[in-house]
mmCIF file as Biopython writes it, N, C-alpha, C and O atoms, coordinates in Angstrom:
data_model
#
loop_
_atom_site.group_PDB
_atom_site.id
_atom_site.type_symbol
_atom_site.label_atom_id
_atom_site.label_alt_id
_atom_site.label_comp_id
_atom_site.label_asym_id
_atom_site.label_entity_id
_atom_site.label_seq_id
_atom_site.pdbx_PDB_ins_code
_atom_site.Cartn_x
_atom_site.Cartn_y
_atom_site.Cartn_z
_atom_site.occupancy
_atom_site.B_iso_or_equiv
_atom_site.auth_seq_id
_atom_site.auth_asym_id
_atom_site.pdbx_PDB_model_num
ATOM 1   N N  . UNK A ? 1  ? 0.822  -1.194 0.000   1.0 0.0 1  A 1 
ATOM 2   C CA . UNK A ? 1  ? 0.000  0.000  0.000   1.0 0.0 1  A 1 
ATOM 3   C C  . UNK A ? 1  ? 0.864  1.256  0.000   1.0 0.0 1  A 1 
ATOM 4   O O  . UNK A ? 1  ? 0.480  2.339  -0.441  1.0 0.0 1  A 1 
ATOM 5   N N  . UNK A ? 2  ? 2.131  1.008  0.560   1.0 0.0 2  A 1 
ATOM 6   C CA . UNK A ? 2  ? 2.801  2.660  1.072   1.0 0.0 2  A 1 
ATOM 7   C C  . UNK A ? 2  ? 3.587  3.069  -0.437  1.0 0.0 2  A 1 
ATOM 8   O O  . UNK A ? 2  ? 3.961  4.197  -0.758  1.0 0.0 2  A 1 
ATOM 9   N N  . UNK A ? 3  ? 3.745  1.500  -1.438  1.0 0.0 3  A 1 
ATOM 10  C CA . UNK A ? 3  ? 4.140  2.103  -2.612  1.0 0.0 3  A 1 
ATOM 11  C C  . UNK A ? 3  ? 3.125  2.385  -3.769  1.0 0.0 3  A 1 
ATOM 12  O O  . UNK A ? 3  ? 3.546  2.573  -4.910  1.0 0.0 3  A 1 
ATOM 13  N N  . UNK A ? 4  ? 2.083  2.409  -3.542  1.0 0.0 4  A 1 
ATOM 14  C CA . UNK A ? 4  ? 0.736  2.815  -4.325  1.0 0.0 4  A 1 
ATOM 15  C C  . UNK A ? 4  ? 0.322  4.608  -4.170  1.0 0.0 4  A 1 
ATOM 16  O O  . UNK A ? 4  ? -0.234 5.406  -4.924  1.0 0.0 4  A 1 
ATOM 17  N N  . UNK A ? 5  ? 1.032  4.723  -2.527  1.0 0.0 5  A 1 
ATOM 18  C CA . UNK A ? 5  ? 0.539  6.077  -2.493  1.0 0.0 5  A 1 
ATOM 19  C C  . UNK A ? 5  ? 1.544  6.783  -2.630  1.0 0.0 5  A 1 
ATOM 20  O O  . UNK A ? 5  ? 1.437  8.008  -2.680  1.0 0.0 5  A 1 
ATOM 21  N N  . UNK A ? 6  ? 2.531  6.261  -2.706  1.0 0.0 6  A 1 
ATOM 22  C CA . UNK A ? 6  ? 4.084  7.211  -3.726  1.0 0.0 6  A 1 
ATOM 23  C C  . UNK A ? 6  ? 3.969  7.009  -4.723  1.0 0.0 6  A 1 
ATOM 24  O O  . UNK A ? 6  ? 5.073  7.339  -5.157  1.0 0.0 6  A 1 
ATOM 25  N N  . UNK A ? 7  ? 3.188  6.541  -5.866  1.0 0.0 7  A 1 
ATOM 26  C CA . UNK A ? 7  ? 3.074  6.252  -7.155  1.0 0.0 7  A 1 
ATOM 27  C C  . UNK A ? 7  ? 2.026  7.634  -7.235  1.0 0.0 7  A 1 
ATOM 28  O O  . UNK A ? 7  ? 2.013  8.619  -7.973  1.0 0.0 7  A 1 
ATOM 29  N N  . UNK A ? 8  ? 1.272  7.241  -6.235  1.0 0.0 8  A 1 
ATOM 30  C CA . UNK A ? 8  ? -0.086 8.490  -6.747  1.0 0.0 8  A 1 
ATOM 31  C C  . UNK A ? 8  ? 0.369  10.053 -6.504  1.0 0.0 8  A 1 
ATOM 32  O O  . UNK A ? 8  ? 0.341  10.889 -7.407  1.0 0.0 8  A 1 
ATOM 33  N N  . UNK A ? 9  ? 0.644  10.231 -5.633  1.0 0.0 9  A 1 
ATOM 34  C CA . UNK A ? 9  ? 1.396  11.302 -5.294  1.0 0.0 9  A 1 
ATOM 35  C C  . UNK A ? 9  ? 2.519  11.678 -6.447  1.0 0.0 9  A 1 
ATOM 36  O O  . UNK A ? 9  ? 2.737  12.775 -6.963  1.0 0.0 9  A 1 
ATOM 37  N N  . UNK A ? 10 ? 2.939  10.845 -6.599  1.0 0.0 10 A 1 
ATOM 38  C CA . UNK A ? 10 ? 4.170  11.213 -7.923  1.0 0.0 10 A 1 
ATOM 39  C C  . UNK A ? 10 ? 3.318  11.680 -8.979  1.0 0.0 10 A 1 
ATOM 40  O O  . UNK A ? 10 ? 3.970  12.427 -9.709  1.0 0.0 10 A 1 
ATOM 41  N N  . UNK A ? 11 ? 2.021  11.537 -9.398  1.0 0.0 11 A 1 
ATOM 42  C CA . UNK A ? 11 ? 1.162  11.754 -10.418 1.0 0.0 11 A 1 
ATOM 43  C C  . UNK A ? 11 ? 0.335  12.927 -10.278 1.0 0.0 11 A 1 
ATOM 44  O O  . UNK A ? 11 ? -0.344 13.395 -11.192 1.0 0.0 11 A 1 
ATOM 45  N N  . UNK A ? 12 ? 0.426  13.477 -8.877  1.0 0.0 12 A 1 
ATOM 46  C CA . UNK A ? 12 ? -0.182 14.698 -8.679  1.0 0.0 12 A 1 
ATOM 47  C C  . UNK A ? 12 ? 0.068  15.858 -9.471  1.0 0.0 12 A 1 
ATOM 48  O O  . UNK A ? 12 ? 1.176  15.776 -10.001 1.0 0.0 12 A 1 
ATOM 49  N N  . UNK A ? 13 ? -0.585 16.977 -9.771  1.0 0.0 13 A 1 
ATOM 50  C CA . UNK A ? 13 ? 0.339  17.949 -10.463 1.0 0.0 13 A 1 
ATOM 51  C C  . UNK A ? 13 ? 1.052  19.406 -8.818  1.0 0.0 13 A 1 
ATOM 52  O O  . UNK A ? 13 ? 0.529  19.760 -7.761  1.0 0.0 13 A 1 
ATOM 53  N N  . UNK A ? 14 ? 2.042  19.674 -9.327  1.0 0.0 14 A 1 
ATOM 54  C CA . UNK A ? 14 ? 2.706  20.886 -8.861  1.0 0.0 14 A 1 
ATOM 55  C C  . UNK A ? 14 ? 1.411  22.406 -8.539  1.0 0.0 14 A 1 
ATOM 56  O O  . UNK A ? 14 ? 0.499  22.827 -9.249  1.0 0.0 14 A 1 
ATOM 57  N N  . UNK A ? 15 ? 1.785  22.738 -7.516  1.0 0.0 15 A 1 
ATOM 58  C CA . UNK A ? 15 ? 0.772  24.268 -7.550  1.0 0.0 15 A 1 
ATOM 59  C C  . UNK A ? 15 ? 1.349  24.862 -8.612  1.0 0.0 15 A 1 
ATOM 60  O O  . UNK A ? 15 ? 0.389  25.095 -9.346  1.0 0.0 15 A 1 
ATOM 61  N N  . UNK A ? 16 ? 2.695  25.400 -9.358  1.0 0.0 16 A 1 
ATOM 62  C CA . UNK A ? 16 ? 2.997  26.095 -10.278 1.0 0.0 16 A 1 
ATOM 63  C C  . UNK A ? 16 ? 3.127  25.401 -11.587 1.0 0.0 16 A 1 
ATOM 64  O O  . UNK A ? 16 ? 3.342  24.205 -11.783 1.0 0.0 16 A 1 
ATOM 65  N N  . UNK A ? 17 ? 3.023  25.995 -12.121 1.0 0.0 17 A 1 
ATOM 66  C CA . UNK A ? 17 ? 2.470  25.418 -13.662 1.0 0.0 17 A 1 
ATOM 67  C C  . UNK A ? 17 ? 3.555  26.119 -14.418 1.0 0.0 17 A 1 
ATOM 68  O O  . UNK A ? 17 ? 4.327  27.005 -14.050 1.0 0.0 17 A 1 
ATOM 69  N N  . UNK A ? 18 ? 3.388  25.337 -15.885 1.0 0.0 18 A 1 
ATOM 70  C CA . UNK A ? 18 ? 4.024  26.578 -16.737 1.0 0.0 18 A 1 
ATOM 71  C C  . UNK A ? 18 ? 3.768  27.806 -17.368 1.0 0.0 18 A 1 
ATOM 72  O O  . UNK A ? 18 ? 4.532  28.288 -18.206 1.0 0.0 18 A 1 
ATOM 73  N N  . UNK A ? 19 ? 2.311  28.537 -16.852 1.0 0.0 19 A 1 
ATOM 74  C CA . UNK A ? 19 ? 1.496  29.467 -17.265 1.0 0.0 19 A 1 
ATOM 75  C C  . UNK A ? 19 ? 2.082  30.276 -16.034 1.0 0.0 19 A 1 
ATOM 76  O O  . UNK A ? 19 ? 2.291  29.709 -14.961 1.0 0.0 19 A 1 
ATOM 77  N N  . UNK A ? 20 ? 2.346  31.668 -16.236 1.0 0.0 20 A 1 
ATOM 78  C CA . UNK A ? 20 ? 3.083  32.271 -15.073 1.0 0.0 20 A 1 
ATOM 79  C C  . UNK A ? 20 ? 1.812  32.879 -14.477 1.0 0.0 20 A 1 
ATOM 80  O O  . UNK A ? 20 ? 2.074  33.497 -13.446 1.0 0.0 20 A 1 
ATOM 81  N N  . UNK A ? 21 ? 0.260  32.897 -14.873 1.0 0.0 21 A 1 
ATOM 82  C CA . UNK A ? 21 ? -0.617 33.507 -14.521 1.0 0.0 21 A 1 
ATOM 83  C C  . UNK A ? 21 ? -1.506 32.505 -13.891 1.0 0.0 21 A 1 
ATOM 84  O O  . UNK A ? 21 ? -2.525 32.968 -13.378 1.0 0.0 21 A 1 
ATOM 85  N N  . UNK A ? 22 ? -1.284 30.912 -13.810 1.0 0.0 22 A 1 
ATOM 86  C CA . UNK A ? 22 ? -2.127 29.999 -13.215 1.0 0.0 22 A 1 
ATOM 87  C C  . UNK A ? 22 ? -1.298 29.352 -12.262 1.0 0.0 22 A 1 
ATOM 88  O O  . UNK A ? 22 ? -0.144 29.028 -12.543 1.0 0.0 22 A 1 
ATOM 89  N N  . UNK A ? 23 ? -1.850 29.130 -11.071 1.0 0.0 23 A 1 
ATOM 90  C CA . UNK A ? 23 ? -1.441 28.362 -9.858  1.0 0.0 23 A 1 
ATOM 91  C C  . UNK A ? 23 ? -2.576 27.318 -9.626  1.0 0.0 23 A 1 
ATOM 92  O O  . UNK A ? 23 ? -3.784 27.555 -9.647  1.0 0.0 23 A 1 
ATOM 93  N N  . UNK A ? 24 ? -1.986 26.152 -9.406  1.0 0.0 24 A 1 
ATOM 94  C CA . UNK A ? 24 ? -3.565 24.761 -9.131  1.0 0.0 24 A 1 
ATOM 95  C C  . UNK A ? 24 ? -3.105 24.887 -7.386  1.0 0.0 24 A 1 
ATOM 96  O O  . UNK A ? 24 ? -2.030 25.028 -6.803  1.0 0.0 24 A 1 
ATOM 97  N N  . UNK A ? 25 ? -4.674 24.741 -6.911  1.0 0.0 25 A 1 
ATOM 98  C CA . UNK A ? 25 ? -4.894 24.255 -5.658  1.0 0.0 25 A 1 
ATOM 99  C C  . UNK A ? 25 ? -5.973 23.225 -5.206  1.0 0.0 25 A 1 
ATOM 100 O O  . UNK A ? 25 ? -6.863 22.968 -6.017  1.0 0.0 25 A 1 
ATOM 101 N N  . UNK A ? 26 ? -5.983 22.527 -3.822  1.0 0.0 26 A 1 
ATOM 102 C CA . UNK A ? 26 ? -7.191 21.789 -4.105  1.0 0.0 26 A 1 
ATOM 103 C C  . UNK A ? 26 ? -6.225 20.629 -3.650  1.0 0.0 26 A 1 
ATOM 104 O O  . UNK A ? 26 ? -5.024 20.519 -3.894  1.0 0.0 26 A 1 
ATOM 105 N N  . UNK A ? 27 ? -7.070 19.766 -2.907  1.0 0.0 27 A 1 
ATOM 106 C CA . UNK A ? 27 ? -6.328 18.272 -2.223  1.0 0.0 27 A 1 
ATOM 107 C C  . UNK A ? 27 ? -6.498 17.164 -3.194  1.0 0.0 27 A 1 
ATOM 108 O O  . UNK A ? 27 ? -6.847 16.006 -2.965  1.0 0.0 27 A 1 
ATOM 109 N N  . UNK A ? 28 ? -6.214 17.681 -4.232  1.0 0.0 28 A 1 
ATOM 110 C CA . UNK A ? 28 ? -5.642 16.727 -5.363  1.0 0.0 28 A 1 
ATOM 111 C C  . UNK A ? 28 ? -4.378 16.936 -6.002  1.0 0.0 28 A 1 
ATOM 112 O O  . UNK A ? 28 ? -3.901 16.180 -6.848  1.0 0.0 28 A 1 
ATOM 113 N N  . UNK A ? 29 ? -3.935 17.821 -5.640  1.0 0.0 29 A 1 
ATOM 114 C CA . UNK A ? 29 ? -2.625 18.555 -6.112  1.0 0.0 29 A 1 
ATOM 115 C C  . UNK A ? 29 ? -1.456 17.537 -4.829  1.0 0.0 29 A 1 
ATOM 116 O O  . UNK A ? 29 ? -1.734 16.752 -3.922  1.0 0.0 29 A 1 
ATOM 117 N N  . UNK A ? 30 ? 0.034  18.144 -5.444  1.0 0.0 30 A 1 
ATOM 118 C CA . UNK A ? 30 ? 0.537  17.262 -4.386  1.0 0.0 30 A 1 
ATOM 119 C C  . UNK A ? 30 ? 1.039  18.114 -3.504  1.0 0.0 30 A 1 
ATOM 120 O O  . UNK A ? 30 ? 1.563  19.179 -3.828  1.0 0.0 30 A 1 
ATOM 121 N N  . UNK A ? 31 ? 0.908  17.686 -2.275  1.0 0.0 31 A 1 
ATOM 122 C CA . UNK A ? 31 ? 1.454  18.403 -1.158  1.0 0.0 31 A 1 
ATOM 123 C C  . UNK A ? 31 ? 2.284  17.740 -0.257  1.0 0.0 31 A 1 
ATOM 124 O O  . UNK A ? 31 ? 3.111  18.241 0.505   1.0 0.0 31 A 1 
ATOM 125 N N  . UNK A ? 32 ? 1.950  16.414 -0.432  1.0 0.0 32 A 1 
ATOM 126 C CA . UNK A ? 32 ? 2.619  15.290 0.707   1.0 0.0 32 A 1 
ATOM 127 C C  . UNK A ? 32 ? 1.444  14.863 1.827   1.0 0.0 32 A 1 
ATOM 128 O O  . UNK A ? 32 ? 1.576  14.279 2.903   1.0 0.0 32 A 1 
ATOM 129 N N  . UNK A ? 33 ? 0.771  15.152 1.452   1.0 0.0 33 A 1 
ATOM 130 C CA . UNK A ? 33 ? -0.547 14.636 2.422   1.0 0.0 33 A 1 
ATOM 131 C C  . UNK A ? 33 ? -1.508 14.068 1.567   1.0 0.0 33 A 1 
ATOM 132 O O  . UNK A ? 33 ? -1.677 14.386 0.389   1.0 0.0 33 A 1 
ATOM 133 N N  . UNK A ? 34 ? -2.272 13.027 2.338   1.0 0.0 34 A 1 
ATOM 134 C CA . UNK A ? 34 ? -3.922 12.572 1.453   1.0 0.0 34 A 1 
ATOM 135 C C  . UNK A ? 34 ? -4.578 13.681 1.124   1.0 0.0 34 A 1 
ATOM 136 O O  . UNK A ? 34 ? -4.618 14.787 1.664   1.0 0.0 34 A 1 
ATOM 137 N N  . UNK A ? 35 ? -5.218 13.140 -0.072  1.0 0.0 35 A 1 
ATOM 138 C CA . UNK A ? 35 ? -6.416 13.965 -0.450  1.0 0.0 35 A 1 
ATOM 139 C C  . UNK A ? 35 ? -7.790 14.425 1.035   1.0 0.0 35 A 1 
ATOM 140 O O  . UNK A ? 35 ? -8.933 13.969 1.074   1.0 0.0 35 A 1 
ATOM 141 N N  . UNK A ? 36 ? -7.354 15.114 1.756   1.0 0.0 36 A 1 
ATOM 142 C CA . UNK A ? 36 ? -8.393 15.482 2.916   1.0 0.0 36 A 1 
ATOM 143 C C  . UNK A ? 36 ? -7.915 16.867 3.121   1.0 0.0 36 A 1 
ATOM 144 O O  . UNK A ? 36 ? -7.114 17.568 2.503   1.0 0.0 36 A 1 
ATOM 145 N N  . UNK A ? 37 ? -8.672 17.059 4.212   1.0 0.0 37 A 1 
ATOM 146 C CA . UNK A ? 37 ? -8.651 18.944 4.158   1.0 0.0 37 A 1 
ATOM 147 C C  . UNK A ? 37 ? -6.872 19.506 4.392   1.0 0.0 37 A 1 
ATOM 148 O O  . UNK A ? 37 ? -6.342 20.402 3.736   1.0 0.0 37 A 1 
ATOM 149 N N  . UNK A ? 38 ? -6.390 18.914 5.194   1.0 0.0 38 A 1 
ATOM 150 C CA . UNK A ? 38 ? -5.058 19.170 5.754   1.0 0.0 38 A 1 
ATOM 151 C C  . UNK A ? 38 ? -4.699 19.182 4.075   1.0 0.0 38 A 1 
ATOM 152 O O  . UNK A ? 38 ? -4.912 20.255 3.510   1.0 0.0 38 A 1 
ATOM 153 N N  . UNK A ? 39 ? -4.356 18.453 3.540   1.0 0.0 39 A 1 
ATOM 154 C CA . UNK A ? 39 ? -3.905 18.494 2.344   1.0 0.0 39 A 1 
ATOM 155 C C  . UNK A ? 39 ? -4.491 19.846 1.256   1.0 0.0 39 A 1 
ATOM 156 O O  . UNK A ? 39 ? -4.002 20.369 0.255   1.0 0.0 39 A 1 
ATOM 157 N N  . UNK A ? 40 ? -5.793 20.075 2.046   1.0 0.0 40 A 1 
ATOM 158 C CA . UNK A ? 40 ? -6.262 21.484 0.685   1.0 0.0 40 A 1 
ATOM 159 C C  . UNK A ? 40 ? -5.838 22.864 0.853   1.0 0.0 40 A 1 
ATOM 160 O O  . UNK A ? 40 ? -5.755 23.803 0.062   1.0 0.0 40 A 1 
ATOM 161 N N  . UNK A ? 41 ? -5.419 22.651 2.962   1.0 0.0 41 A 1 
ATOM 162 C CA . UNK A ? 41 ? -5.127 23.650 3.789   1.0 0.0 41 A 1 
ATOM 163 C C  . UNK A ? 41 ? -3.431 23.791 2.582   1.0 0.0 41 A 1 
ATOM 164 O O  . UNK A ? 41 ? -2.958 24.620 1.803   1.0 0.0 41 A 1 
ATOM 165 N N  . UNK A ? 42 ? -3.106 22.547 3.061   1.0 0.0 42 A 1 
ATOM 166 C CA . UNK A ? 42 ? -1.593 23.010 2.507   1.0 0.0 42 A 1 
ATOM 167 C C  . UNK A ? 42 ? -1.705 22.870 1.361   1.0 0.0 42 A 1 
ATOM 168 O O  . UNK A ? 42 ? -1.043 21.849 1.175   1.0 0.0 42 A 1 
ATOM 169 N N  . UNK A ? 43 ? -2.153 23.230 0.240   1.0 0.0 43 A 1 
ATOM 170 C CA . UNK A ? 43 ? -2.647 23.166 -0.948  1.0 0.0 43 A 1 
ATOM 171 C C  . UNK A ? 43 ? -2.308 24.868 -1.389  1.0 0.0 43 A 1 
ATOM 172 O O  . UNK A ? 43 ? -1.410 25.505 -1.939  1.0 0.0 43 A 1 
ATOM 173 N N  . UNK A ? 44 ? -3.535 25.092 -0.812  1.0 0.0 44 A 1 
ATOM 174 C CA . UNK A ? 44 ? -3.783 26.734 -0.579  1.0 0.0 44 A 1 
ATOM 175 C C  . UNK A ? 44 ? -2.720 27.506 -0.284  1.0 0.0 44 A 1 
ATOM 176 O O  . UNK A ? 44 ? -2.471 28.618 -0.750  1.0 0.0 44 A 1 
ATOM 177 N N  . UNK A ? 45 ? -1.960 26.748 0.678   1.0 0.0 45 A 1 
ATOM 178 C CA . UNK A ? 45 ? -0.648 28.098 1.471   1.0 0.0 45 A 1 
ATOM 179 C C  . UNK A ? 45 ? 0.431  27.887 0.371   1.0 0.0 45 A 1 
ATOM 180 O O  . UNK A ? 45 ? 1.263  28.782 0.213   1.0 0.0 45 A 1 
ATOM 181 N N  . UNK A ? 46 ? 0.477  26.825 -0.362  1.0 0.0 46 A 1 
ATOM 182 C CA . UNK A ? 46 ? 1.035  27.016 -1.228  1.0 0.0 46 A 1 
ATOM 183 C C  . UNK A ? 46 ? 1.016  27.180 -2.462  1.0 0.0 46 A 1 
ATOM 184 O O  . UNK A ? 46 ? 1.872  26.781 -3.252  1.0 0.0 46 A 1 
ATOM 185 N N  . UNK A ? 47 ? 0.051  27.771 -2.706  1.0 0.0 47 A 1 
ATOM 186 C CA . UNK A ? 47 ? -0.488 28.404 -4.003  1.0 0.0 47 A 1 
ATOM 187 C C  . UNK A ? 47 ? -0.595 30.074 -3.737  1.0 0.0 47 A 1 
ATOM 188 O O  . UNK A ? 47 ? -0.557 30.791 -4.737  1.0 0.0 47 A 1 
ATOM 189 N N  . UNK A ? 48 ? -0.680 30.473 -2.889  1.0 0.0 48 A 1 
ATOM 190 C CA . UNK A ? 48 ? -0.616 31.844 -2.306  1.0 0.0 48 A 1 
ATOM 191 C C  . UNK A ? 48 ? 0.974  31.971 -2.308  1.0 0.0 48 A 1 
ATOM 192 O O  . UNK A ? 48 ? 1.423  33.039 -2.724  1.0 0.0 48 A 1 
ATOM 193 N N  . UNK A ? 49 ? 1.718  31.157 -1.957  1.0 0.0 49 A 1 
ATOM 194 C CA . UNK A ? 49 ? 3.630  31.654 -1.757  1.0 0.0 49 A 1 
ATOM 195 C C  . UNK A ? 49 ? 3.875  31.524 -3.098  1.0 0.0 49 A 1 
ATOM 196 O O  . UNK A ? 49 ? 4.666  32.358 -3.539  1.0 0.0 49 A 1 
ATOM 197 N N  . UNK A ? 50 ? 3.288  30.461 -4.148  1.0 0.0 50 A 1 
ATOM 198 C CA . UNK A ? 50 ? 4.119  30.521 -5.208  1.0 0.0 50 A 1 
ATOM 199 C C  . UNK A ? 50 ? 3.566  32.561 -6.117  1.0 0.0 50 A 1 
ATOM 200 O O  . UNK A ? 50 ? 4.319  33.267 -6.787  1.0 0.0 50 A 1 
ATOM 201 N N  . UNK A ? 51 ? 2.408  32.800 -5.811  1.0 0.0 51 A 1 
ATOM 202 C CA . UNK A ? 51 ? 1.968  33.638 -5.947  1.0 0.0 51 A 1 
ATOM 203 C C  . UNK A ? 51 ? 2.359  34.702 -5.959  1.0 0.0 51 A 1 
ATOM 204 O O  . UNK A ? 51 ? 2.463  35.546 -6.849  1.0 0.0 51 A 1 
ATOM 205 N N  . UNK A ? 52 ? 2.770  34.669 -4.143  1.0 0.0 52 A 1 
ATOM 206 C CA . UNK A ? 52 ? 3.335  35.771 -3.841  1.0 0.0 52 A 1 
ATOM 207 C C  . UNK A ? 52 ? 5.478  36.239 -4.727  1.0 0.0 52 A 1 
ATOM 208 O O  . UNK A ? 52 ? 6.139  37.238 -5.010  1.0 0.0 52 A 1 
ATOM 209 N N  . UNK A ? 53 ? 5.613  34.861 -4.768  1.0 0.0 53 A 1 
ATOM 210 C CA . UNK A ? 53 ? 6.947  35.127 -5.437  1.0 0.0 53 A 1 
ATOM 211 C C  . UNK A ? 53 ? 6.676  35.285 -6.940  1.0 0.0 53 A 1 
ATOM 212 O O  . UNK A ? 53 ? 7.102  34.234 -7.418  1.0 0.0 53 A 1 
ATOM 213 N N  . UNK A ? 54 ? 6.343  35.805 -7.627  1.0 0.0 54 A 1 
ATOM 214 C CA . UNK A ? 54 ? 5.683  36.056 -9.348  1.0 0.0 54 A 1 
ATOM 215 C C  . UNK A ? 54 ? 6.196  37.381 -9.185  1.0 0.0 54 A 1 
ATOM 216 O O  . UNK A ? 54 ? 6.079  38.205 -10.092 1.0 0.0 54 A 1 
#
């Protein structure tokens, strides 16, 4: 199981993209946590820092 969810996670996409005007957020993105809120929390804070550095 613990190498199924490093496979999935590896498949997540990045908050920064190659569009310098789009950032993804959302607990499907990868953060290092399950898809649950903790994961959307840190989702979010890091979609706001990549943001803030633009």
């Amino acid at each position: 199981m613990a190498g199924t969810v490093h496979v999935i996670e590896m498949k997540r996409p990045a908050a920064r993209t190659r569009r310098t005007n789009l950032v993804l957020a959302g607990d499907w993105t990868a953060t290092g946590l399950p898809a649950m809120i903790e994961g959307a929390t840190r989702s979010g804070q890091t979609a706001a820092d990549v943001l803030q550095t633009q």
